[in-house]
Short mmCIF file of N, CA and C and ligand atoms in Angstrom, two decimals:
data_model
loop_
_atom_site.label_atom_id
_atom_site.label_comp_id
_atom_site.label_asym_id
_atom_site.label_seq_id
_atom_site.Cartn_x
_atom_site.Cartn_y
_atom_site.Cartn_z
N UNK A 1 -75.55 185.01 -149.08
CA UNK A 1 -74.07 185.06 -148.03
C UNK A 1 -73.31 184.13 -147.76
N UNK A 2 -71.95 184.39 -148.02
CA UNK A 2 -70.84 182.75 -147.93
C UNK A 2 -71.05 182.56 -146.46
N UNK A 3 -70.79 180.92 -146.57
CA UNK A 3 -70.54 180.55 -145.32
C UNK A 3 -69.08 180.12 -145.03
N UNK A 4 -68.50 180.91 -146.07
CA UNK A 4 -66.69 180.10 -146.02
C UNK A 4 -66.63 180.99 -144.87
N UNK A 5 -65.57 180.25 -144.10
CA UNK A 5 -64.64 180.82 -142.63
C UNK A 5 -63.89 181.42 -143.10
N UNK A 6 -63.47 182.71 -142.13
CA UNK A 6 -62.72 183.11 -142.81
C UNK A 6 -61.68 183.23 -141.42
N UNK A 7 -60.34 183.16 -141.37
CA UNK A 7 -59.41 183.50 -140.02
C UNK A 7 -58.69 184.42 -140.35
N UNK A 8 -58.27 185.51 -139.03
CA UNK A 8 -57.74 186.68 -139.25
C UNK A 8 -56.19 185.96 -139.13
N UNK A 9 -55.27 186.05 -139.76
CA UNK A 9 -53.65 186.03 -139.72
C UNK A 9 -52.92 187.06 -139.33
N UNK A 10 -51.98 186.77 -138.39
CA UNK A 10 -51.29 187.90 -137.84
C UNK A 10 -49.88 187.72 -138.15
N UNK A 11 -49.51 188.96 -138.80
CA UNK A 11 -48.23 189.31 -139.34
C UNK A 11 -47.34 189.80 -138.24
N UNK A 12 -46.61 189.45 -137.80
CA UNK A 12 -45.41 189.80 -136.83
C UNK A 12 -44.46 190.64 -137.69
N UNK A 13 -43.46 191.60 -137.06
CA UNK A 13 -42.98 192.66 -137.90
C UNK A 13 -41.72 192.47 -136.77
N UNK A 14 -40.53 192.03 -137.94
CA UNK A 14 -39.35 191.99 -136.70
C UNK A 14 -39.08 193.46 -136.45
N UNK A 15 -38.52 193.51 -134.96
CA UNK A 15 -37.78 195.03 -134.35
C UNK A 15 -37.10 195.14 -134.80
N UNK A 16 -36.11 194.86 -135.42
CA UNK A 16 -34.94 195.02 -135.68
C UNK A 16 -34.70 195.71 -137.10
N UNK A 17 -35.32 194.40 -138.01
CA UNK A 17 -35.29 194.90 -139.79
C UNK A 17 -36.06 195.27 -140.20
N UNK A 18 -37.53 195.09 -139.31
CA UNK A 18 -38.74 195.77 -139.68
C UNK A 18 -39.75 194.80 -140.98
N UNK A 19 -39.01 193.66 -141.34
CA UNK A 19 -39.72 192.63 -142.11
C UNK A 19 -40.44 191.75 -141.48
N UNK A 20 -41.35 191.17 -141.94
CA UNK A 20 -42.31 189.85 -141.59
C UNK A 20 -41.34 188.59 -141.33
N UNK A 21 -42.00 188.29 -140.04
CA UNK A 21 -41.18 186.77 -139.47
C UNK A 21 -42.34 185.83 -140.21
N UNK A 22 -41.50 184.53 -140.87
CA UNK A 22 -42.33 183.49 -141.45
C UNK A 22 -42.09 182.38 -140.14
N UNK A 23 -43.21 181.67 -140.15
CA UNK A 23 -42.97 180.53 -139.01
C UNK A 23 -41.78 179.88 -138.99
N UNK A 24 -41.07 180.01 -137.74
CA UNK A 24 -40.16 178.53 -137.59
C UNK A 24 -38.81 180.12 -137.86
N UNK A 25 -39.14 181.03 -138.50
CA UNK A 25 -37.96 182.13 -138.67
C UNK A 25 -37.56 183.37 -137.39
N UNK A 26 -38.77 182.58 -136.37
CA UNK A 26 -37.96 183.91 -135.71
C UNK A 26 -39.43 183.81 -134.12
N UNK A 27 -39.02 184.45 -133.33
CA UNK A 27 -40.00 184.51 -131.86
C UNK A 27 -40.69 185.81 -131.61
N UNK A 28 -41.38 185.50 -130.66
CA UNK A 28 -41.77 186.74 -129.73
C UNK A 28 -41.00 186.76 -127.99
N UNK A 29 -40.57 187.65 -127.83
CA UNK A 29 -39.23 187.29 -126.80
C UNK A 29 -39.18 188.61 -125.90
N UNK A 30 -39.28 188.08 -124.33
CA UNK A 30 -38.82 189.32 -123.56
C UNK A 30 -37.40 188.94 -122.96
N UNK A 31 -36.48 189.63 -122.38
CA UNK A 31 -35.30 189.18 -121.91
C UNK A 31 -35.72 189.08 -120.33
N UNK A 32 -35.07 188.09 -119.83
CA UNK A 32 -34.91 187.56 -118.74
C UNK A 32 -34.21 188.61 -117.56
N UNK A 33 -33.35 189.27 -118.09
CA UNK A 33 -32.63 190.01 -117.71
C UNK A 33 -33.42 191.07 -117.31
N UNK A 34 -34.04 191.81 -117.77
CA UNK A 34 -35.10 193.28 -118.04
C UNK A 34 -35.80 193.09 -117.11
N UNK A 35 -36.38 191.73 -116.88
CA UNK A 35 -37.32 191.46 -116.11
C UNK A 35 -37.10 191.22 -114.72
N UNK A 36 -36.02 190.58 -114.11
CA UNK A 36 -35.35 190.33 -113.07
C UNK A 36 -34.73 191.83 -112.78
N UNK A 37 -34.44 192.85 -113.24
CA UNK A 37 -33.74 194.15 -112.87
C UNK A 37 -34.73 194.87 -112.40
N UNK A 38 -36.30 194.77 -113.42
CA UNK A 38 -37.21 195.72 -112.74
C UNK A 38 -37.41 195.24 -111.24
N UNK A 39 -37.81 193.71 -111.32
CA UNK A 39 -38.12 192.78 -110.09
C UNK A 39 -37.41 193.28 -109.24
N UNK A 40 -36.22 193.36 -109.08
CA UNK A 40 -34.62 193.50 -107.79
C UNK A 40 -35.36 194.98 -107.74
N UNK A 41 -35.14 196.26 -108.48
CA UNK A 41 -35.45 197.53 -108.49
C UNK A 41 -36.85 198.03 -107.46
N UNK A 42 -37.54 197.14 -107.81
CA UNK A 42 -38.96 197.51 -107.11
C UNK A 42 -38.91 196.77 -105.75
N UNK A 43 -38.17 195.70 -105.40
CA UNK A 43 -38.32 195.12 -103.91
C UNK A 43 -37.36 195.90 -103.22
N UNK A 44 -36.10 196.08 -103.77
CA UNK A 44 -35.29 197.60 -103.40
C UNK A 44 -36.40 198.93 -103.08
N UNK A 45 -37.31 199.34 -103.74
CA UNK A 45 -37.71 200.31 -103.29
C UNK A 45 -38.93 200.47 -102.58
N UNK A 46 -39.49 199.11 -102.65
CA UNK A 46 -40.33 198.90 -101.28
C UNK A 46 -39.47 198.87 -100.35
N UNK A 47 -38.48 198.35 -99.79
CA UNK A 47 -37.93 198.24 -98.75
C UNK A 47 -37.38 199.45 -98.54
N UNK A 48 -37.02 200.46 -99.30
CA UNK A 48 -36.65 202.01 -98.80
C UNK A 48 -37.84 202.75 -98.34
N UNK A 49 -38.99 202.41 -98.87
CA UNK A 49 -40.27 203.39 -98.86
C UNK A 49 -40.96 202.19 -98.23
N UNK A 50 -40.74 202.13 -96.75
CA UNK A 50 -42.08 201.15 -96.36
C UNK A 50 -43.18 201.62 -96.10
N UNK A 51 -43.33 203.28 -96.12
CA UNK A 51 -44.84 203.76 -96.03
C UNK A 51 -45.25 204.45 -97.20
N UNK A 52 -44.38 203.85 -98.68
CA UNK A 52 -44.89 204.45 -99.69
C UNK A 52 -43.59 205.54 -100.17
N UNK A 53 -43.93 206.53 -101.23
CA UNK A 53 -43.18 207.47 -101.56
C UNK A 53 -43.92 208.28 -102.46
N UNK A 54 -43.02 209.17 -103.17
CA UNK A 54 -43.48 209.91 -104.05
C UNK A 54 -43.50 209.74 -105.59
N UNK A 55 -44.70 210.21 -106.27
CA UNK A 55 -44.63 209.81 -108.04
C UNK A 55 -42.82 209.90 -108.35
N UNK A 56 -42.37 211.20 -108.47
CA UNK A 56 -40.89 211.17 -108.84
C UNK A 56 -40.05 209.86 -108.35
N UNK A 57 -40.44 209.65 -107.54
CA UNK A 57 -39.63 208.48 -106.82
C UNK A 57 -39.93 206.95 -107.52
N UNK A 58 -41.38 206.98 -107.63
CA UNK A 58 -41.48 205.86 -108.32
C UNK A 58 -41.53 205.66 -109.60
N UNK A 59 -41.22 206.81 -110.42
CA UNK A 59 -41.19 207.10 -111.63
C UNK A 59 -39.24 206.65 -112.18
N UNK A 60 -38.87 206.78 -111.11
CA UNK A 60 -36.86 206.34 -111.09
C UNK A 60 -37.13 205.19 -111.16
N UNK A 61 -38.03 204.20 -111.19
CA UNK A 61 -37.67 202.90 -111.58
C UNK A 61 -37.66 202.34 -113.11
N UNK A 62 -36.86 201.85 -113.07
CA UNK A 62 -36.71 201.27 -114.61
C UNK A 62 -38.03 200.87 -115.27
N UNK A 63 -37.94 201.04 -116.77
CA UNK A 63 -39.38 200.84 -117.48
C UNK A 63 -39.03 199.15 -117.91
N UNK A 64 -40.46 198.91 -117.61
CA UNK A 64 -41.06 197.74 -117.69
C UNK A 64 -40.11 196.73 -119.30
N UNK A 65 -39.87 195.56 -118.63
CA UNK A 65 -38.83 194.85 -119.44
C UNK A 65 -39.92 195.00 -121.15
N UNK A 66 -39.26 194.71 -121.90
CA UNK A 66 -39.65 195.08 -123.47
C UNK A 66 -39.90 194.18 -124.49
N UNK A 67 -41.54 193.43 -124.55
CA UNK A 67 -41.16 191.86 -125.60
C UNK A 67 -41.20 192.68 -126.91
N UNK A 68 -40.55 191.89 -127.59
CA UNK A 68 -39.92 192.21 -128.99
C UNK A 68 -40.26 191.32 -129.92
N UNK A 69 -40.59 191.35 -131.04
CA UNK A 69 -40.87 190.03 -132.23
C UNK A 69 -39.76 190.42 -133.05
N UNK A 70 -38.86 189.45 -133.21
CA UNK A 70 -37.33 189.19 -134.32
C UNK A 70 -37.45 187.91 -134.66
N UNK A 71 -36.59 188.04 -135.86
CA UNK A 71 -36.50 187.14 -136.24
C UNK A 71 -35.20 186.50 -136.08
N UNK A 72 -34.71 184.78 -135.65
CA UNK A 72 -33.68 184.58 -135.24
C UNK A 72 -32.50 185.29 -135.29
N UNK A 73 -32.03 185.46 -136.49
CA UNK A 73 -31.19 186.00 -137.71
C UNK A 73 -30.69 187.34 -136.58
N UNK A 74 -31.63 188.09 -136.60
CA UNK A 74 -31.77 189.41 -136.14
C UNK A 74 -31.54 189.65 -135.06
N UNK A 75 -32.10 188.74 -134.04
CA UNK A 75 -31.73 189.09 -132.73
C UNK A 75 -29.92 189.19 -132.06
N UNK A 76 -29.89 190.25 -131.35
CA UNK A 76 -28.42 190.74 -131.26
C UNK A 76 -27.95 189.90 -129.88
N UNK A 77 -29.26 189.12 -129.19
CA UNK A 77 -28.56 188.62 -128.34
C UNK A 77 -29.25 186.99 -128.25
N UNK A 78 -29.05 186.34 -128.98
CA UNK A 78 -30.22 185.02 -129.05
C UNK A 78 -30.10 184.13 -128.01
N UNK A 79 -29.12 184.40 -127.14
CA UNK A 79 -28.41 183.02 -126.32
C UNK A 79 -28.93 183.72 -125.13
N UNK A 80 -29.23 184.66 -124.80
CA UNK A 80 -29.67 185.60 -123.59
C UNK A 80 -31.18 184.66 -122.59
N UNK A 81 -30.85 184.42 -121.42
CA UNK A 81 -31.58 184.00 -120.93
C UNK A 81 -33.29 184.53 -121.29
N UNK A 82 -34.10 184.13 -122.02
CA UNK A 82 -35.20 184.92 -122.26
C UNK A 82 -36.45 184.31 -122.43
N UNK A 83 -37.85 184.77 -122.36
CA UNK A 83 -38.71 184.05 -122.09
C UNK A 83 -39.21 184.06 -123.54
N UNK A 84 -39.60 182.86 -124.33
CA UNK A 84 -39.99 183.33 -126.16
C UNK A 84 -40.58 181.92 -126.60
N UNK A 85 -41.44 182.51 -127.60
CA UNK A 85 -42.26 181.78 -128.34
C UNK A 85 -42.43 181.77 -129.87
N UNK A 86 -42.21 180.82 -130.63
CA UNK A 86 -42.18 180.93 -131.66
C UNK A 86 -43.80 181.77 -132.46
N UNK A 87 -43.32 182.23 -133.41
CA UNK A 87 -44.09 183.41 -134.24
C UNK A 87 -45.21 182.23 -134.63
N UNK A 88 -45.19 181.13 -135.05
CA UNK A 88 -45.80 180.10 -135.24
C UNK A 88 -47.16 180.01 -134.81
N UNK A 89 -46.96 179.85 -133.14
CA UNK A 89 -47.92 179.48 -132.36
C UNK A 89 -48.58 181.26 -131.91
N UNK A 90 -48.43 181.98 -132.31
CA UNK A 90 -49.01 182.94 -132.32
C UNK A 90 -49.75 183.90 -133.37
N UNK A 91 -50.53 183.14 -134.44
CA UNK A 91 -50.79 183.70 -135.60
C UNK A 91 -52.29 183.50 -135.72
N UNK A 92 -53.24 183.57 -134.58
CA UNK A 92 -54.44 183.88 -134.61
C UNK A 92 -55.05 184.98 -133.22
N UNK A 93 -55.76 185.86 -133.49
CA UNK A 93 -56.24 186.05 -132.26
C UNK A 93 -56.40 185.33 -131.02
N UNK A 94 -57.11 184.20 -131.35
CA UNK A 94 -57.49 183.45 -130.31
C UNK A 94 -55.57 182.63 -129.86
N UNK A 95 -54.77 182.44 -130.86
CA UNK A 95 -53.79 182.08 -130.04
C UNK A 95 -53.08 183.23 -129.07
N UNK A 96 -53.39 184.48 -129.63
CA UNK A 96 -53.06 185.60 -128.81
C UNK A 96 -53.51 185.75 -127.31
N UNK A 97 -54.48 185.52 -127.44
CA UNK A 97 -55.85 185.12 -126.10
C UNK A 97 -54.96 184.46 -125.13
N UNK A 98 -54.89 182.82 -125.99
CA UNK A 98 -54.22 181.98 -125.27
C UNK A 98 -52.76 182.48 -124.67
N UNK A 99 -51.94 182.91 -125.36
CA UNK A 99 -50.78 183.33 -124.65
C UNK A 99 -50.98 184.66 -123.06
N UNK A 100 -52.13 185.49 -123.88
CA UNK A 100 -52.01 186.53 -123.00
C UNK A 100 -52.27 185.65 -121.33
N UNK A 101 -53.75 184.64 -121.22
CA UNK A 101 -53.70 183.96 -120.56
C UNK A 101 -52.66 183.27 -119.75
N UNK A 102 -52.33 182.30 -120.58
CA UNK A 102 -51.07 181.84 -120.22
C UNK A 102 -50.10 182.58 -119.27
N UNK A 103 -49.44 183.91 -119.66
CA UNK A 103 -48.34 184.71 -119.00
C UNK A 103 -49.10 185.47 -118.01
N UNK A 104 -50.89 185.59 -118.05
CA UNK A 104 -50.99 186.27 -116.80
C UNK A 104 -50.94 185.49 -115.53
N UNK A 105 -50.56 184.01 -116.06
CA UNK A 105 -50.14 183.31 -114.57
C UNK A 105 -49.08 183.43 -114.22
N UNK A 106 -47.85 184.20 -114.93
CA UNK A 106 -46.73 184.33 -114.58
C UNK A 106 -46.11 185.62 -113.58
N UNK A 107 -45.25 185.14 -112.17
CA UNK A 107 -45.56 186.43 -111.09
C UNK A 107 -44.79 187.42 -111.88
N UNK A 108 -43.74 187.03 -112.89
CA UNK A 108 -42.99 188.76 -113.30
C UNK A 108 -43.63 189.14 -114.58
N UNK A 109 -45.27 188.89 -114.59
CA UNK A 109 -45.62 189.64 -116.24
C UNK A 109 -45.99 191.08 -115.93
N UNK A 110 -45.85 191.23 -114.22
CA UNK A 110 -46.24 192.80 -114.26
C UNK A 110 -45.39 193.44 -114.71
N UNK A 111 -43.86 193.08 -114.55
CA UNK A 111 -42.59 193.57 -114.72
C UNK A 111 -42.25 193.57 -116.65
N UNK A 112 -43.56 193.47 -117.26
CA UNK A 112 -43.05 193.54 -118.83
C UNK A 112 -44.27 194.47 -119.21
N UNK A 113 -43.93 194.68 -120.56
CA UNK A 113 -44.94 196.03 -121.27
C UNK A 113 -45.75 195.18 -122.18
N UNK A 114 -45.93 193.55 -121.62
CA UNK A 114 -47.00 193.06 -122.66
C UNK A 114 -48.30 193.59 -122.72
N UNK A 115 -49.18 194.23 -122.30
CA UNK A 115 -50.34 195.35 -122.88
C UNK A 115 -50.07 195.96 -123.84
N UNK A 116 -49.17 196.63 -123.65
CA UNK A 116 -48.58 198.15 -124.59
C UNK A 116 -47.92 197.63 -125.46
N UNK A 117 -47.61 196.19 -125.40
CA UNK A 117 -46.89 195.39 -126.74
C UNK A 117 -47.83 195.12 -127.66
N UNK A 118 -49.23 194.41 -126.72
CA UNK A 118 -49.96 193.42 -127.63
C UNK A 118 -51.00 194.65 -128.39
N UNK A 119 -50.97 195.72 -127.67
CA UNK A 119 -52.24 197.10 -128.13
C UNK A 119 -51.66 197.32 -129.12
N UNK A 120 -50.03 197.83 -129.53
CA UNK A 120 -49.41 198.26 -130.44
C UNK A 120 -49.56 197.37 -131.41
N UNK A 121 -49.29 195.96 -131.42
CA UNK A 121 -49.13 195.35 -132.68
C UNK A 121 -50.72 194.84 -133.22
N UNK A 122 -51.62 194.77 -132.46
CA UNK A 122 -53.19 194.96 -132.91
C UNK A 122 -52.94 196.69 -133.73
N UNK A 123 -52.66 197.63 -133.43
CA UNK A 123 -53.11 198.64 -133.93
C UNK A 123 -52.35 198.91 -134.96
N UNK A 124 -50.90 198.68 -135.26
CA UNK A 124 -50.09 198.91 -136.05
C UNK A 124 -49.74 197.49 -137.08
N UNK A 125 -49.21 196.32 -136.45
CA UNK A 125 -49.43 195.55 -137.64
C UNK A 125 -50.38 194.85 -138.15
N UNK A 126 -51.54 195.03 -137.55
CA UNK A 126 -52.55 194.57 -138.11
C UNK A 126 -52.81 193.44 -138.42
N UNK A 127 -53.94 192.93 -138.84
CA UNK A 127 -53.93 191.63 -139.60
C UNK A 127 -54.38 191.71 -140.61
N UNK A 128 -54.45 190.50 -141.29
CA UNK A 128 -54.89 190.55 -143.00
C UNK A 128 -56.17 189.15 -142.78
N UNK A 129 -56.93 189.20 -143.77
CA UNK A 129 -57.97 188.20 -143.54
C UNK A 129 -57.16 187.15 -144.77
N UNK A 130 -57.14 185.89 -144.43
CA UNK A 130 -56.75 184.96 -145.15
C UNK A 130 -57.88 183.88 -145.31
N UNK A 131 -58.55 183.72 -146.48
CA UNK A 131 -59.52 182.79 -147.18
C UNK A 131 -59.67 181.33 -146.88
ZN1 ZN B 1 -35.32 190.69 -138.62
#
């Protein structure tokens, strides 16, 4: 039996060009404006419906702000006020767990699709074994 330690290295795929992202060439990003838009819409909805509302009314709220992995050069709005971190900081499952724990402390996380984003990343982009 080998005592060699293997680590799972995550490959991040650019949302726009569908190519893999090298360390330093891109980031994982969520637009702050989209987070703010949903936060405000939900606040307004709560004010308008102090005793709750129908599911149909709830479904009228904007979608959660979408996280994407993108090359810096492919990002259509690189200057926008986003929360982002370099893909180099998310190469192992442990890195991703650390980011998840860090982000869970953010009050605005409930307005993003982090859970679905990471679930899809784990299922579709997969990982490769790096000896
Ligand atoms: Zn790209």
